[in-house]
PDB file of C-alpha atoms in Angstrom:
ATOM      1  CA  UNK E 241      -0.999   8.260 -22.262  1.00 54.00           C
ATOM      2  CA  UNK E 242       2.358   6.012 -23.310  1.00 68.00           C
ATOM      3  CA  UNK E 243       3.109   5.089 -20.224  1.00 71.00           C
ATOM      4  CA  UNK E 244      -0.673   4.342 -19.453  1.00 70.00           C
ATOM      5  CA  UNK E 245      -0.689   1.904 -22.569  1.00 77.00           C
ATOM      6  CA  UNK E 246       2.486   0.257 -21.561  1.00 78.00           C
ATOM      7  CA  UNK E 247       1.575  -0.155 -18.172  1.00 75.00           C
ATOM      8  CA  UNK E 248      -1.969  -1.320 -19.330  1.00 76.00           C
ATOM      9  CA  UNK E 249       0.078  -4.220 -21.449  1.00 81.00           C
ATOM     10  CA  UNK E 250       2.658  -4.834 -19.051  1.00 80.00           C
ATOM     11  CA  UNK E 251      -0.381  -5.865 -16.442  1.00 80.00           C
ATOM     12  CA  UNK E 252      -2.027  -7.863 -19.555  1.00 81.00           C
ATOM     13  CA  UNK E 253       0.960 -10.428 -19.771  1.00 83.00           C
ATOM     14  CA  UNK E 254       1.233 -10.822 -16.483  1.00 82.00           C
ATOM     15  CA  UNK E 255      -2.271 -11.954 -16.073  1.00 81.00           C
ATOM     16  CA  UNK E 256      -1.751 -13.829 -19.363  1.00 83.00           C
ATOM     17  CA  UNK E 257       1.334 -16.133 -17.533  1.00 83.00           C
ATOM     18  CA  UNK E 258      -0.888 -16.823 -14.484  1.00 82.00           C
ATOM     19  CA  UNK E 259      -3.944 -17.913 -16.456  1.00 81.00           C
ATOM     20  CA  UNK E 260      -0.862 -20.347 -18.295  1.00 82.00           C
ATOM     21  CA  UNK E 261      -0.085 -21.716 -14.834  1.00 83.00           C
ATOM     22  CA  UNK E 262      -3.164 -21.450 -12.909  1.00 83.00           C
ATOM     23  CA  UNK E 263      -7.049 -22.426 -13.404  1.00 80.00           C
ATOM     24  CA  UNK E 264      -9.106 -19.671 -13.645  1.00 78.00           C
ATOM     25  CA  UNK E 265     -10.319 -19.082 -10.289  1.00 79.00           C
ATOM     26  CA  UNK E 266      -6.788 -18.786  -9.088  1.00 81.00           C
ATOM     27  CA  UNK E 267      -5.207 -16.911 -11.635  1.00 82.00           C
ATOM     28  CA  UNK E 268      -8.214 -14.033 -11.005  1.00 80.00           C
ATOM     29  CA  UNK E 269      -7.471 -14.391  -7.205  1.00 80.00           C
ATOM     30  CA  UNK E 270      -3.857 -13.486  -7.630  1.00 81.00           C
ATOM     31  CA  UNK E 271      -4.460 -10.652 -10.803  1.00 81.00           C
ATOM     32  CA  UNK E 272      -6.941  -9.263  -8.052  1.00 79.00           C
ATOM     33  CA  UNK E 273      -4.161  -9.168  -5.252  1.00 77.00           C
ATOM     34  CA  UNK E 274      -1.350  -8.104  -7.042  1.00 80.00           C
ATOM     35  CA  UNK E 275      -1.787  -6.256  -9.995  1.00 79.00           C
ATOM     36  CA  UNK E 276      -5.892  -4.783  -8.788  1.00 73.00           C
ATOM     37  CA  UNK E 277      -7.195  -6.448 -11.593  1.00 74.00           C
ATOM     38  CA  UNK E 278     -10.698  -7.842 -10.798  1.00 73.00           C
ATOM     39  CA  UNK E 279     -12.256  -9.163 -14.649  1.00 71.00           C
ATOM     40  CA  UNK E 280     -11.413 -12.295 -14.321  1.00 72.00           C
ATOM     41  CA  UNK E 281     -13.015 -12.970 -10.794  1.00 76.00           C
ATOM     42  CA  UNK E 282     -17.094 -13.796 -10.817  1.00 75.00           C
ATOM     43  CA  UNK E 283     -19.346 -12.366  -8.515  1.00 78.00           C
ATOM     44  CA  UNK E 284     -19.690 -15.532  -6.512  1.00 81.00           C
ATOM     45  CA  UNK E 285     -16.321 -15.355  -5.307  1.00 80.00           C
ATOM     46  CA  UNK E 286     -16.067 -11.178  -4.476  1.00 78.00           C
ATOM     47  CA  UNK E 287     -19.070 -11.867  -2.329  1.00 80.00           C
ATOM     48  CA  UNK E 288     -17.408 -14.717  -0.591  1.00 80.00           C
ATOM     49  CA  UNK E 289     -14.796 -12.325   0.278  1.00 76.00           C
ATOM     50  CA  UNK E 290     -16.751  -9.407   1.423  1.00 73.00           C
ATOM     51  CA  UNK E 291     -19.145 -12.077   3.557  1.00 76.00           C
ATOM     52  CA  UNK E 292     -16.002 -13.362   5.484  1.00 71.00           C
ATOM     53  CA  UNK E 293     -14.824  -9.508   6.218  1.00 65.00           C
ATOM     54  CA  UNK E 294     -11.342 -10.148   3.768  1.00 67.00           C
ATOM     55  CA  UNK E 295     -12.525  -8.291   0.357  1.00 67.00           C
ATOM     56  CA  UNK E 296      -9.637  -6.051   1.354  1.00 65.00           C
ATOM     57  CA  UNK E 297      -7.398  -8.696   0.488  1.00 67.00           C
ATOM     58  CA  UNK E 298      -8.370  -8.740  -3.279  1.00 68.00           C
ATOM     59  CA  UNK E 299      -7.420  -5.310  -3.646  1.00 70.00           C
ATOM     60  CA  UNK E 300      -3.572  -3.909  -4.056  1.00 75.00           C
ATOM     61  CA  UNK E 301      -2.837  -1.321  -1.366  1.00 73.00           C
ATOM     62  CA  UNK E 302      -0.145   0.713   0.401  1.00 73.00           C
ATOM     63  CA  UNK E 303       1.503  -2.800   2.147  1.00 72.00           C
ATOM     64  CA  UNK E 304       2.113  -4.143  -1.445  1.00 78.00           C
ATOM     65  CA  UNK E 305       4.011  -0.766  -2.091  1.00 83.00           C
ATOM     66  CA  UNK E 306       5.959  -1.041   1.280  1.00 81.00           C
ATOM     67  CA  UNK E 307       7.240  -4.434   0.696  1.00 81.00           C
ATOM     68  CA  UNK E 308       8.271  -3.714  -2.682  1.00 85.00           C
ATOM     69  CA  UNK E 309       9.862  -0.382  -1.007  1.00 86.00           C
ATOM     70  CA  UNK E 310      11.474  -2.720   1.433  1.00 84.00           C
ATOM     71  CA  UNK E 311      12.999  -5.528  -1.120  1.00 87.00           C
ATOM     72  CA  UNK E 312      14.288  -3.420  -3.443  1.00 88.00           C
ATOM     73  CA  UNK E 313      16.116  -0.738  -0.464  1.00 86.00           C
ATOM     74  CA  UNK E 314      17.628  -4.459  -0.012  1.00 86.00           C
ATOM     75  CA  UNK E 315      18.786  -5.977  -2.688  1.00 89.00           C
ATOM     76  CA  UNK E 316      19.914  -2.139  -3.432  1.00 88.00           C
ATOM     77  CA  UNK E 317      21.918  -1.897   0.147  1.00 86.00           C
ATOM     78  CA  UNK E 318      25.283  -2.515  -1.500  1.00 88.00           C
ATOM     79  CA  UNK E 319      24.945   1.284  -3.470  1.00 87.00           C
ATOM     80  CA  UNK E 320      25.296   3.128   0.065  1.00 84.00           C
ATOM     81  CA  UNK E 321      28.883   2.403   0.196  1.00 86.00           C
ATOM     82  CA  UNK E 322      29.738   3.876  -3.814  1.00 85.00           C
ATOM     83  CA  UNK E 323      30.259   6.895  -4.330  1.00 84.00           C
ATOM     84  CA  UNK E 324      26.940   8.467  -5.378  1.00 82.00           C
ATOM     85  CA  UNK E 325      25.279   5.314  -5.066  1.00 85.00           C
ATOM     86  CA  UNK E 326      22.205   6.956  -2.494  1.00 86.00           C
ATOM     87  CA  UNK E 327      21.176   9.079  -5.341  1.00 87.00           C
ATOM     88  CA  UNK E 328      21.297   5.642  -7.691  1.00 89.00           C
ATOM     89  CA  UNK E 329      19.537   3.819  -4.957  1.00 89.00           C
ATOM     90  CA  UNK E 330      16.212   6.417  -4.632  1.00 89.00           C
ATOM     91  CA  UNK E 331      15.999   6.658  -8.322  1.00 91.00           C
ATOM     92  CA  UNK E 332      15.751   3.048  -8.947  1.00 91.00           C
ATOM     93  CA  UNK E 333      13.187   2.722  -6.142  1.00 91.00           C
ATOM     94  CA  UNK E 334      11.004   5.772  -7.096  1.00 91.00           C
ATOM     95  CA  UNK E 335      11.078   3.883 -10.849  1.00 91.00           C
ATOM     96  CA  UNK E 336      10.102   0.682  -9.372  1.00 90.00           C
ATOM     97  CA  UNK E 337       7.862   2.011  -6.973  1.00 90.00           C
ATOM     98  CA  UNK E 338       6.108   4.440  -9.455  1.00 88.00           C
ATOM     99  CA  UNK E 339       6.130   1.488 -12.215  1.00 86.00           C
ATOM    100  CA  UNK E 340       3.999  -0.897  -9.973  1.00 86.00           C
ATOM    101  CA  UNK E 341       1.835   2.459  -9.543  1.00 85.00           C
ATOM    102  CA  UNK E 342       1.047   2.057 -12.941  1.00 83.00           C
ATOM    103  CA  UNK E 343       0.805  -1.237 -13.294  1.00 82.00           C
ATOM    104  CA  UNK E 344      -1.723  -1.477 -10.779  1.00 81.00           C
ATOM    105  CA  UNK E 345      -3.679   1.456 -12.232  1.00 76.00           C
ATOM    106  CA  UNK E 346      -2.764   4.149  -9.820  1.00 78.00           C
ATOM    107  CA  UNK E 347      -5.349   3.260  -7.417  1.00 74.00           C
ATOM    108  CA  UNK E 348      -5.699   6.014  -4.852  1.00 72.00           C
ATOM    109  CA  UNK E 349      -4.337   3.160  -1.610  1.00 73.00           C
ATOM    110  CA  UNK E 350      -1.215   2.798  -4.109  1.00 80.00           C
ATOM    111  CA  UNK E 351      -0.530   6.522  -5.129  1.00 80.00           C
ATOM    112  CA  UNK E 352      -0.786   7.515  -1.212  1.00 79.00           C
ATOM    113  CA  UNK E 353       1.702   5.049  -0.001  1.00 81.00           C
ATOM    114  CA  UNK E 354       3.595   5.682  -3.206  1.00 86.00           C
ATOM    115  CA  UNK E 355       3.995   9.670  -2.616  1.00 84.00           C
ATOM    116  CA  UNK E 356       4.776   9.196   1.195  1.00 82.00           C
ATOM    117  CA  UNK E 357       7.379   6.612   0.405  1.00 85.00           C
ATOM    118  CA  UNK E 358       9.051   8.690  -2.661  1.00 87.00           C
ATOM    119  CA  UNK E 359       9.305  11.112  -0.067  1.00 85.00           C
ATOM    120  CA  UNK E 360      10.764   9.004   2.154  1.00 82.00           C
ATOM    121  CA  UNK E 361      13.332   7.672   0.271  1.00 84.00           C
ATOM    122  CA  UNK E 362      14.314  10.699  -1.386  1.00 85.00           C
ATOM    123  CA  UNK E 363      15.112  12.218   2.041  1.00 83.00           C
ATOM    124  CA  UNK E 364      17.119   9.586   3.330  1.00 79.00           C
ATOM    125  CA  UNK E 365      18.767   9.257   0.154  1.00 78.00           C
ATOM    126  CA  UNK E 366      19.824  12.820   1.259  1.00 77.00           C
ATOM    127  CA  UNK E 367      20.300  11.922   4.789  1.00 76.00           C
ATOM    128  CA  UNK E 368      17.401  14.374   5.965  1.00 77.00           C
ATOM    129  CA  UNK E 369      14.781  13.612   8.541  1.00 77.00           C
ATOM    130  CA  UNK E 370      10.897  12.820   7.515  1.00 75.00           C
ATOM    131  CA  UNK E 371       7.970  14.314   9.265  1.00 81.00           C
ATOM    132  CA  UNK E 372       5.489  11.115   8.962  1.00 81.00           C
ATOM    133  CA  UNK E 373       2.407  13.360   8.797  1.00 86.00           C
ATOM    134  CA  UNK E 374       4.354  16.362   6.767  1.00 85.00           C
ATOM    135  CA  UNK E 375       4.324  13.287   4.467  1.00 81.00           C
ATOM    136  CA  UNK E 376       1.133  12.226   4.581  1.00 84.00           C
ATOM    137  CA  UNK E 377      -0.245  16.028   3.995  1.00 87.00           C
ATOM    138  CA  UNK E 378       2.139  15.995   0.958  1.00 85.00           C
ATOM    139  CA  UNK E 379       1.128  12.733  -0.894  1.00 82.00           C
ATOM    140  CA  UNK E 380      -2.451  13.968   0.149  1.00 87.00           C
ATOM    141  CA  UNK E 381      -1.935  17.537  -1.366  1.00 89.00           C
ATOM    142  CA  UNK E 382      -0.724  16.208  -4.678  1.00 85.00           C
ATOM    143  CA  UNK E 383      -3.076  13.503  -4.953  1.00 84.00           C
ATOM    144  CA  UNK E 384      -5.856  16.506  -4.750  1.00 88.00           C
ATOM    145  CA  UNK E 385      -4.303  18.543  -6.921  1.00 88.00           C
ATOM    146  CA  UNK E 386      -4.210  16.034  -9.186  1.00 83.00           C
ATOM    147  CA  UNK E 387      -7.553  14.727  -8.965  1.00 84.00           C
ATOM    148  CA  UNK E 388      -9.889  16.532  -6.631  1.00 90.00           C
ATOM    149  CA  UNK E 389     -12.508  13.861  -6.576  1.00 88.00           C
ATOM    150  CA  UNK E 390     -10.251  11.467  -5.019  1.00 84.00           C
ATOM    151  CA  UNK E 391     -11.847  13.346  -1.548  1.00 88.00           C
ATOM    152  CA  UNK E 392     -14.935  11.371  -2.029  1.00 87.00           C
ATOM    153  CA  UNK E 393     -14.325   7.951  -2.841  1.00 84.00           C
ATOM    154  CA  UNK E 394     -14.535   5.466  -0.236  1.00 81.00           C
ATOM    155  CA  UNK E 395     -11.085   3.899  -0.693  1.00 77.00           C
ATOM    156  CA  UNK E 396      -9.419   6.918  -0.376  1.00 81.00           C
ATOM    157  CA  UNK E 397     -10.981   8.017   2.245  1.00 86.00           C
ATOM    158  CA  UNK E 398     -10.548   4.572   4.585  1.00 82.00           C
ATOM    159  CA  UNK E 399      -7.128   4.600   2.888  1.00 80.00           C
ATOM    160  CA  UNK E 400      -5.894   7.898   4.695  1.00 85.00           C
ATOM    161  CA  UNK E 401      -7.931   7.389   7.888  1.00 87.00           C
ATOM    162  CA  UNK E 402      -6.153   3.986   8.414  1.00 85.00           C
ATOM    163  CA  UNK E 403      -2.798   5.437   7.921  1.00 84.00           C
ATOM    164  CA  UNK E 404      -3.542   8.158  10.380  1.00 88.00           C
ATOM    165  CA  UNK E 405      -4.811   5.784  12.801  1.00 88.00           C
ATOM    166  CA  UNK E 406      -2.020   3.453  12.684  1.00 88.00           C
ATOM    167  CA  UNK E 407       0.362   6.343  13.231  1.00 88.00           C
ATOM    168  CA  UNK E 408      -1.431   7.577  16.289  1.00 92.00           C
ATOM    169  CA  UNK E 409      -3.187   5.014  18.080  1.00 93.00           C
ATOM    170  CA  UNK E 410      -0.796   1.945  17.612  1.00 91.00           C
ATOM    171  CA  UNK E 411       1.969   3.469  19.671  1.00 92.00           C
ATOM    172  CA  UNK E 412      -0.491   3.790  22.318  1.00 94.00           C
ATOM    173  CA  UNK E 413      -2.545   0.356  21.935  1.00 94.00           C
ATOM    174  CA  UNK E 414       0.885  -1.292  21.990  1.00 93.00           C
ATOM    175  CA  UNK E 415       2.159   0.127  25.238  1.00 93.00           C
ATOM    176  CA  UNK E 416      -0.804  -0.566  26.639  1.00 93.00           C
ATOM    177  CA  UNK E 417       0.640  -4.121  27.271  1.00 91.00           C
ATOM    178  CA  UNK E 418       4.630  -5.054  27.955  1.00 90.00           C
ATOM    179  CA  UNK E 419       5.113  -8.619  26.582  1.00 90.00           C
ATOM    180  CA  UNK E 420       8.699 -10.076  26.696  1.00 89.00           C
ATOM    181  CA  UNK E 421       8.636 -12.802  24.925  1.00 90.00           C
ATOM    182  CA  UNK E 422      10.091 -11.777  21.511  1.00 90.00           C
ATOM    183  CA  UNK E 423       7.338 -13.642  19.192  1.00 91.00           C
ATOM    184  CA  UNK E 424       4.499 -13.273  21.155  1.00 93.00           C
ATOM    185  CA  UNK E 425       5.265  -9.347  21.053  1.00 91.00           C
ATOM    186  CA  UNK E 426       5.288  -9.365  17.145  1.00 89.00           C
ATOM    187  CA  UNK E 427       2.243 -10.699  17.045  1.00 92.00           C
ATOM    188  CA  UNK E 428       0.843  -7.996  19.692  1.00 93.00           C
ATOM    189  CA  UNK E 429       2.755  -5.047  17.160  1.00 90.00           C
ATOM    190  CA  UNK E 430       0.908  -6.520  13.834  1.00 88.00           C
ATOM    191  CA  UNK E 431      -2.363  -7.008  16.221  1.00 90.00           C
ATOM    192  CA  UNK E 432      -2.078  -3.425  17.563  1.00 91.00           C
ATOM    193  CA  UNK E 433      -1.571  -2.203  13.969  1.00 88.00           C
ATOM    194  CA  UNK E 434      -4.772  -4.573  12.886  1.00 86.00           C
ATOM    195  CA  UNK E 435      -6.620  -2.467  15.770  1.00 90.00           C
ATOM    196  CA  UNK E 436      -5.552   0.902  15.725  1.00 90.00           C
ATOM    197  CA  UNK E 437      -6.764   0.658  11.456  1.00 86.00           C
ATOM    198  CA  UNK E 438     -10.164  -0.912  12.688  1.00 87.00           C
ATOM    199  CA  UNK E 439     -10.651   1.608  15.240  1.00 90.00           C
ATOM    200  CA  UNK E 440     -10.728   4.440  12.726  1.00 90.00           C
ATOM    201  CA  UNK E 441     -12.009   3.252   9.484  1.00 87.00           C
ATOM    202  CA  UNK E 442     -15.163   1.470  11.898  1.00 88.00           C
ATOM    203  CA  UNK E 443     -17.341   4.139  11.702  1.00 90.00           C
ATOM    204  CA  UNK E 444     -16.932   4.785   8.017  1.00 87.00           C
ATOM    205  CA  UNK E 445     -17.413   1.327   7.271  1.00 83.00           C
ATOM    206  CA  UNK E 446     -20.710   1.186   9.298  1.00 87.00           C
ATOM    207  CA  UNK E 447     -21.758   4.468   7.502  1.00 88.00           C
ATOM    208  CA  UNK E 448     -21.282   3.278   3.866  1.00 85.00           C
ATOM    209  CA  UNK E 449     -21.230  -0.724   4.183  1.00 77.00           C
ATOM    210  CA  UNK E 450     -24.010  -1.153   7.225  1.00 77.00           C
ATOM    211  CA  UNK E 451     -21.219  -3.955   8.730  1.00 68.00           C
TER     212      UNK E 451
END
C-alpha cells in the first residue's frame, strides 16, 4: 500500500510539471502517453483518437517498458566490465523497470512486458539463455496468480495475443520479401511487426469494438 501511495504521488508531480509547461490539452495528451493517466483528457479528444484508429497511443504499454529496458541496459553498459557489476546492472533495471510499473498503475500491457523483461535481464545478467515464450507463459502465470480476472479484460487479452503474434508471424511476414536497401528494410521490419500485431488482435477487435 506504501509503495502504491508513493507511486500514486510520484505520477501526481509529474503531471503537476507538465500542466506548468503545457496548456491543458497537451499536458493530458502526454500524462495519457506516459504515465496512463487519462483525467485530464475530455471526451472530445479520446474519441478523436479512437475515430482515427490511434487510441492505442494514449495508453502506456509494453514498448514504453522496452525502451526504458533499452536506455537504461545503456547508460548501465559500463557495469559489465566490474567485477560484479551484471548483478548491479539487473537490479537497477528491475527497480527502474518495476518503478515505472507503478507509476503507471500496473496496467496489465505494462506488468506483461515488465515480467518477460525482468526475466530477461535477470538471465543474461547470469549469462543464461531465454525461452521467449517460456517467458511469456511465466509473466502470464504470475500475472494470474496474482489477479485471475486479468483473463478477461480486453487489454490483456489484445496485449498477449499481439505479443504472440509478433513472435510468430513477423519472422515469416518479413521473409516473405528480401529488400537490400538498409532503410527501406527497417521500415519493412517495423511494418511486418505493425502486421503480424494486426493480424491477431483483428478478430478480437471486430468482436468487442465492431471496427
Amino acid at each position: 500500500a506504501d509503495i502504491t501511495a508513493c507511486a500514486i504521488k510520484l505520477r501526481e508531480k509529474c503531471e503537476q510539471q507538465f500542466s506548468k509547461y503545457m496548456d491543458k490539452e497537451s499536458s493530458g495528451i502526454l500524462s495519457a502517453f506516459l504515465l496512463g493517466s487519462r483525467s485530464d483528457l475530455n471526451q472530445d479528444i479520446v474519441n478523436a483518437f479512437i475515430n482515427t484508429g490511434t487510441v492505442h497511443i494514449l495508453s502506456v504499454s509494453g514498448l514504453h517498458v522496452g525502451i526504458i529496458y533499452i536506455v537504461i541496459g545503456y547508460v548501465l553498459g559500463f557495469l559489465n566490465k566490474v567485477k560484479g557489476g551484471r548483478f548491479i546492472k539487473v537490479i537497477l533495471i528491475l527497480l527502474f523497470i518495476w518503478m515505472y510499473a507503478a507509476i503507471t498503475g500496473f496496467s496489465p500491457a505494462v506488468c506483461r512486458s515488465a515480467f518477460m523483461i525482468s526475466i530477461i535481464a535477470t538471465a543474461e545478467g547470469f549469462n543464461r539463455y531465454v525461452n521467449t515464450y517460456n517467458s511469456i507463459a511465466v509473466s502470464l502465470f504470475f500475472l494470474l496468480l496474482f489477479n485471475p480476472y486479468l483473463l478477461v479484460d480486453v487489454g490483456f487479452q489484445l496485449s498477449y495475443l499481439a505479443v504472440l503474434g509478433i513472435i510468430y508471424f513477423q519472422p515469416r511476414i518479413y521473409h516473405c520479401i528480401n529488400i537490400d536497401n538498409w532503410l527501406l528494410n527497417n521500415i519493412w521490419i517495423m511494418t511486418s511487426v505493425s502486421i503480424a500485431a494486426q493480424l491477431v488482435t483483428f478478430p478480437l477487435s471486430v468482436y468487442y469494438f465492431h471496427q
